[in-house]
Amino acid sequence: ALFADLLLPDESATLALGEAIAAALEGGLVIELEGDLGAGKTTLTRGILRGLGYTGRVKSPTYTLVEPYSISNLYLYHFDLYRFSDPEEWEDAGFREHFNPHSVCLIEWADKAAGLLPTPDWRIMLRPEGEGRRARIDVFSTQGKACATRVSL
Ligand code: ADP
Ligand code: MG
């Protein structure tokens, strides 16, 4: 179900959306970030991490496929699966264990690992609109719906 449809006029609006989402996150949530290269998926992740209180650098895990963050009592795994192609690597690298009740998973290019990923709780789609971006958030689960009710946009 559609939860939000927003125009983000500039980068700071994307970061602010991330911070608003951060305040509502809890362990177990899986969020897919969809959109072309440069759509703002990593920027949104940066906003979420900032909202969680993380002050370090947020880099795209383009080659490592996943970047783990441990913030107080929450684990956040930021996946960028653009270069993912070998399903065996999913098990070998232990990616499956990242999906657990204590962690939040943010996934760029989830379609590259179709069939390996659980159904997401949210999908956030980003696309260019004018000078800014259009963000559309869809919710697919009971936990995702509960999380959405805690977000103030
Ligand atoms: P992706 O991870 O989707 O490939 P990035 O977040 O790495 O994209 O890059 C997005 C680019 O777009 C960055 O240069 C960022 O500053 C810019 N950007 C992010 N959000 C907006 C926005 N709402 N309006 C305009 N530019 C934006
Ligand atoms: Mg990215």
Short mmCIF file of C-alpha atoms and ligand atoms in Angstrom, two decimals:
data_model
loop_
_atom_site.label_atom_id
_atom_site.label_comp_id
_atom_site.label_asym_id
_atom_site.label_seq_id
_atom_site.Cartn_x
_atom_site.Cartn_y
_atom_site.Cartn_z
CA ALA A 1 0.00 0.00 0.00
CA LEU A 2 1.17 3.52 -0.74
CA PHE A 3 2.35 5.25 2.42
CA ALA A 4 3.92 8.44 1.10
CA ASP A 5 4.49 10.33 -2.12
CA LEU A 6 6.79 13.29 -1.67
CA LEU A 7 8.71 15.81 -3.72
CA LEU A 8 12.25 16.26 -2.43
CA PRO A 9 13.44 19.54 -3.96
CA ASP A 10 17.09 19.16 -3.02
CA GLU A 11 19.64 16.95 -1.33
CA SER A 12 18.86 18.31 2.12
CA ALA A 13 15.24 17.19 1.69
CA THR A 14 16.45 13.66 0.96
CA LEU A 15 18.61 13.74 4.08
CA ALA A 16 15.68 15.08 6.12
CA LEU A 17 13.44 12.26 4.90
CA GLY A 18 16.12 9.81 6.00
CA GLU A 19 16.27 11.39 9.44
CA ALA A 20 12.47 11.21 9.80
CA ILE A 21 12.55 7.53 8.86
CA ALA A 22 15.40 6.84 11.28
CA ALA A 23 13.28 7.93 14.22
CA ALA A 24 10.75 5.17 13.46
CA LEU A 25 13.08 2.27 12.68
CA GLU A 26 13.26 -0.91 14.71
CA GLY A 27 15.00 -4.24 14.38
CA GLY A 28 13.73 -6.64 11.76
CA LEU A 29 12.83 -4.10 9.09
CA VAL A 30 13.88 -4.67 5.50
CA ILE A 31 13.73 -1.66 3.21
CA GLU A 32 14.40 -1.76 -0.51
CA LEU A 33 15.70 1.41 -2.14
CA GLU A 34 14.80 1.53 -5.82
CA GLY A 35 15.91 3.98 -8.43
CA ASP A 36 18.54 4.51 -11.13
CA LEU A 37 22.16 5.44 -10.52
CA GLY A 38 22.24 8.88 -8.94
CA ALA A 39 18.59 8.75 -7.84
CA GLY A 40 19.57 9.36 -4.21
CA LYS A 41 19.48 5.90 -2.61
CA THR A 42 22.81 6.29 -0.86
CA THR A 43 21.99 9.88 0.10
CA LEU A 44 18.81 8.65 1.77
CA THR A 45 20.81 5.97 3.59
CA ARG A 46 23.19 8.70 4.75
CA GLY A 47 20.20 10.63 6.15
CA ILE A 48 18.93 7.55 7.96
CA LEU A 49 22.34 6.90 9.51
CA ARG A 50 22.67 10.54 10.47
CA GLY A 51 19.23 10.33 12.11
CA LEU A 52 20.39 7.31 14.07
CA GLY A 53 23.26 9.37 15.41
CA TYR A 54 26.03 8.02 13.20
CA THR A 55 28.55 10.75 12.47
CA GLY A 56 31.10 8.90 10.36
CA ARG A 57 31.44 8.65 6.64
CA VAL A 58 28.83 6.71 4.66
CA LYS A 59 30.31 5.16 1.56
CA SER A 60 28.67 3.14 -1.17
CA PRO A 61 29.48 -0.55 -0.64
CA THR A 62 29.77 -1.04 -4.38
CA TYR A 63 32.55 -3.64 -4.21
CA THR A 64 31.98 -5.11 -0.75
CA LEU A 65 28.20 -5.39 -1.42
CA VAL A 66 27.34 -4.60 2.18
CA GLU A 67 28.49 -2.13 4.82
CA PRO A 68 27.62 -2.93 8.43
CA TYR A 69 26.92 -0.25 11.02
CA SER A 70 26.43 -0.85 14.73
CA ILE A 71 24.54 1.99 16.37
CA SER A 72 23.65 1.65 20.05
CA ASN A 73 21.33 -1.38 20.15
CA LEU A 74 20.71 -1.59 16.42
CA TYR A 75 22.61 -3.13 13.55
CA LEU A 76 22.11 -1.54 10.18
CA TYR A 77 23.27 -3.28 7.00
CA HIS A 78 23.50 -1.15 3.89
CA PHE A 79 23.55 -3.34 0.79
CA ASP A 80 24.47 -2.20 -2.70
CA LEU A 81 23.88 -5.23 -4.90
CA TYR A 82 24.63 -3.55 -8.23
CA ARG A 83 27.56 -5.89 -8.81
CA PHE A 84 26.02 -8.97 -7.21
CA SER A 85 25.65 -11.91 -9.58
CA ASP A 86 26.58 -15.18 -7.87
CA PRO A 87 23.81 -16.68 -5.69
CA GLU A 88 26.35 -18.95 -3.97
CA GLU A 89 28.04 -15.86 -2.64
CA TRP A 90 24.88 -15.04 -0.71
CA GLU A 91 25.30 -18.05 1.58
CA ASP A 92 29.11 -18.04 1.57
CA ALA A 93 29.33 -14.41 2.61
CA GLY A 94 26.76 -14.94 5.38
CA PHE A 95 24.42 -12.29 4.01
CA ARG A 96 21.38 -14.27 5.07
CA GLU A 97 22.31 -13.88 8.75
CA HIS A 98 22.07 -10.11 8.38
CA PHE A 99 18.30 -10.49 8.13
CA ASN A 100 17.29 -10.96 11.76
CA PRO A 101 15.06 -9.30 14.37
CA HIS A 102 17.91 -7.12 15.65
CA SER A 103 18.95 -5.58 12.38
CA VAL A 104 17.64 -3.16 9.81
CA CYS A 105 18.56 -3.89 6.20
CA LEU A 106 18.60 -1.16 3.53
CA ILE A 107 19.03 -2.61 0.06
CA GLU A 108 20.02 -0.86 -3.16
CA TRP A 109 19.52 -2.93 -6.36
CA ALA A 110 17.47 -5.63 -4.62
CA ASP A 111 16.38 -6.98 -8.02
CA LYS A 112 19.92 -8.33 -8.51
CA ALA A 113 19.29 -10.79 -5.66
CA ALA A 114 15.68 -11.64 -6.44
CA GLY A 115 14.74 -14.96 -4.88
CA LEU A 116 17.35 -14.63 -2.14
CA LEU A 117 15.88 -11.68 -0.30
CA PRO A 118 12.90 -11.76 2.04
CA THR A 119 9.80 -9.76 1.11
CA PRO A 120 10.58 -6.18 2.10
CA ASP A 121 8.59 -4.28 4.72
CA TRP A 122 9.00 -1.08 2.72
CA ARG A 123 10.06 -0.13 -0.76
CA ILE A 124 11.20 3.44 -1.34
CA MET A 125 11.31 4.47 -4.98
CA LEU A 126 13.30 7.53 -6.00
CA ARG A 127 13.23 9.18 -9.37
CA PRO A 128 14.27 12.52 -10.81
CA GLU A 129 11.63 15.21 -11.01
CA GLY A 130 12.64 18.64 -12.19
CA GLU A 131 15.76 19.61 -10.26
CA GLY A 132 14.77 17.34 -7.39
CA ARG A 133 13.49 13.84 -6.68
CA ARG A 134 10.12 12.17 -6.25
CA ALA A 135 10.02 9.67 -3.37
CA ARG A 136 7.31 7.07 -3.15
CA ILE A 137 7.11 4.73 -0.16
CA ASP A 138 5.15 1.49 -0.33
CA VAL A 139 4.46 -0.71 2.68
CA PHE A 140 4.06 -4.47 2.42
CA SER A 141 3.87 -5.92 5.94
CA THR A 142 2.28 -5.48 9.35
CA GLN A 143 5.62 -4.46 10.85
CA GLY A 144 6.18 -2.06 7.99
CA LYS A 145 2.77 -0.53 8.53
CA ALA A 146 3.43 -0.09 12.25
CA CYS A 147 6.72 1.58 11.46
CA ALA A 148 5.00 3.94 9.01
CA THR A 149 2.56 5.12 11.69
CA ARG A 150 5.56 6.30 13.74
CA VAL A 151 7.03 8.40 10.92
CA SER A 152 6.16 12.07 10.88
CA LEU A 153 6.80 13.53 7.46
P1 ADP B 1 22.34 6.44 -5.78
O1 ADP B 1 22.80 5.79 -4.50
O2 ADP B 1 20.86 6.28 -5.99
O3 ADP B 1 23.12 6.00 -6.98
P2 ADP B 1 23.48 8.86 -4.67
O4 ADP B 1 22.75 9.11 -3.41
O5 ADP B 1 24.84 8.27 -4.57
O6 ADP B 1 22.54 8.01 -5.65
O7 ADP B 1 23.63 10.20 -5.49
C1 ADP B 1 22.55 11.02 -5.66
C2 ADP B 1 22.98 12.37 -6.17
O8 ADP B 1 21.83 13.19 -6.26
C3 ADP B 1 23.93 13.08 -5.21
O9 ADP B 1 24.79 13.90 -5.97
C4 ADP B 1 23.00 13.93 -4.35
O10 ADP B 1 23.60 15.11 -3.90
C5 ADP B 1 21.91 14.25 -5.32
N1 ADP B 1 20.58 14.35 -4.65
C6 ADP B 1 20.09 13.58 -3.67
N2 ADP B 1 18.83 13.93 -3.36
C7 ADP B 1 18.51 14.96 -4.18
C8 ADP B 1 17.32 15.75 -4.35
N3 ADP B 1 16.23 15.53 -3.61
N4 ADP B 1 17.35 16.71 -5.29
C9 ADP B 1 18.46 16.91 -6.05
N5 ADP B 1 19.60 16.20 -5.94
C10 ADP B 1 19.63 15.23 -5.01
MG MG B 2 24.12 4.19 -4.19
#
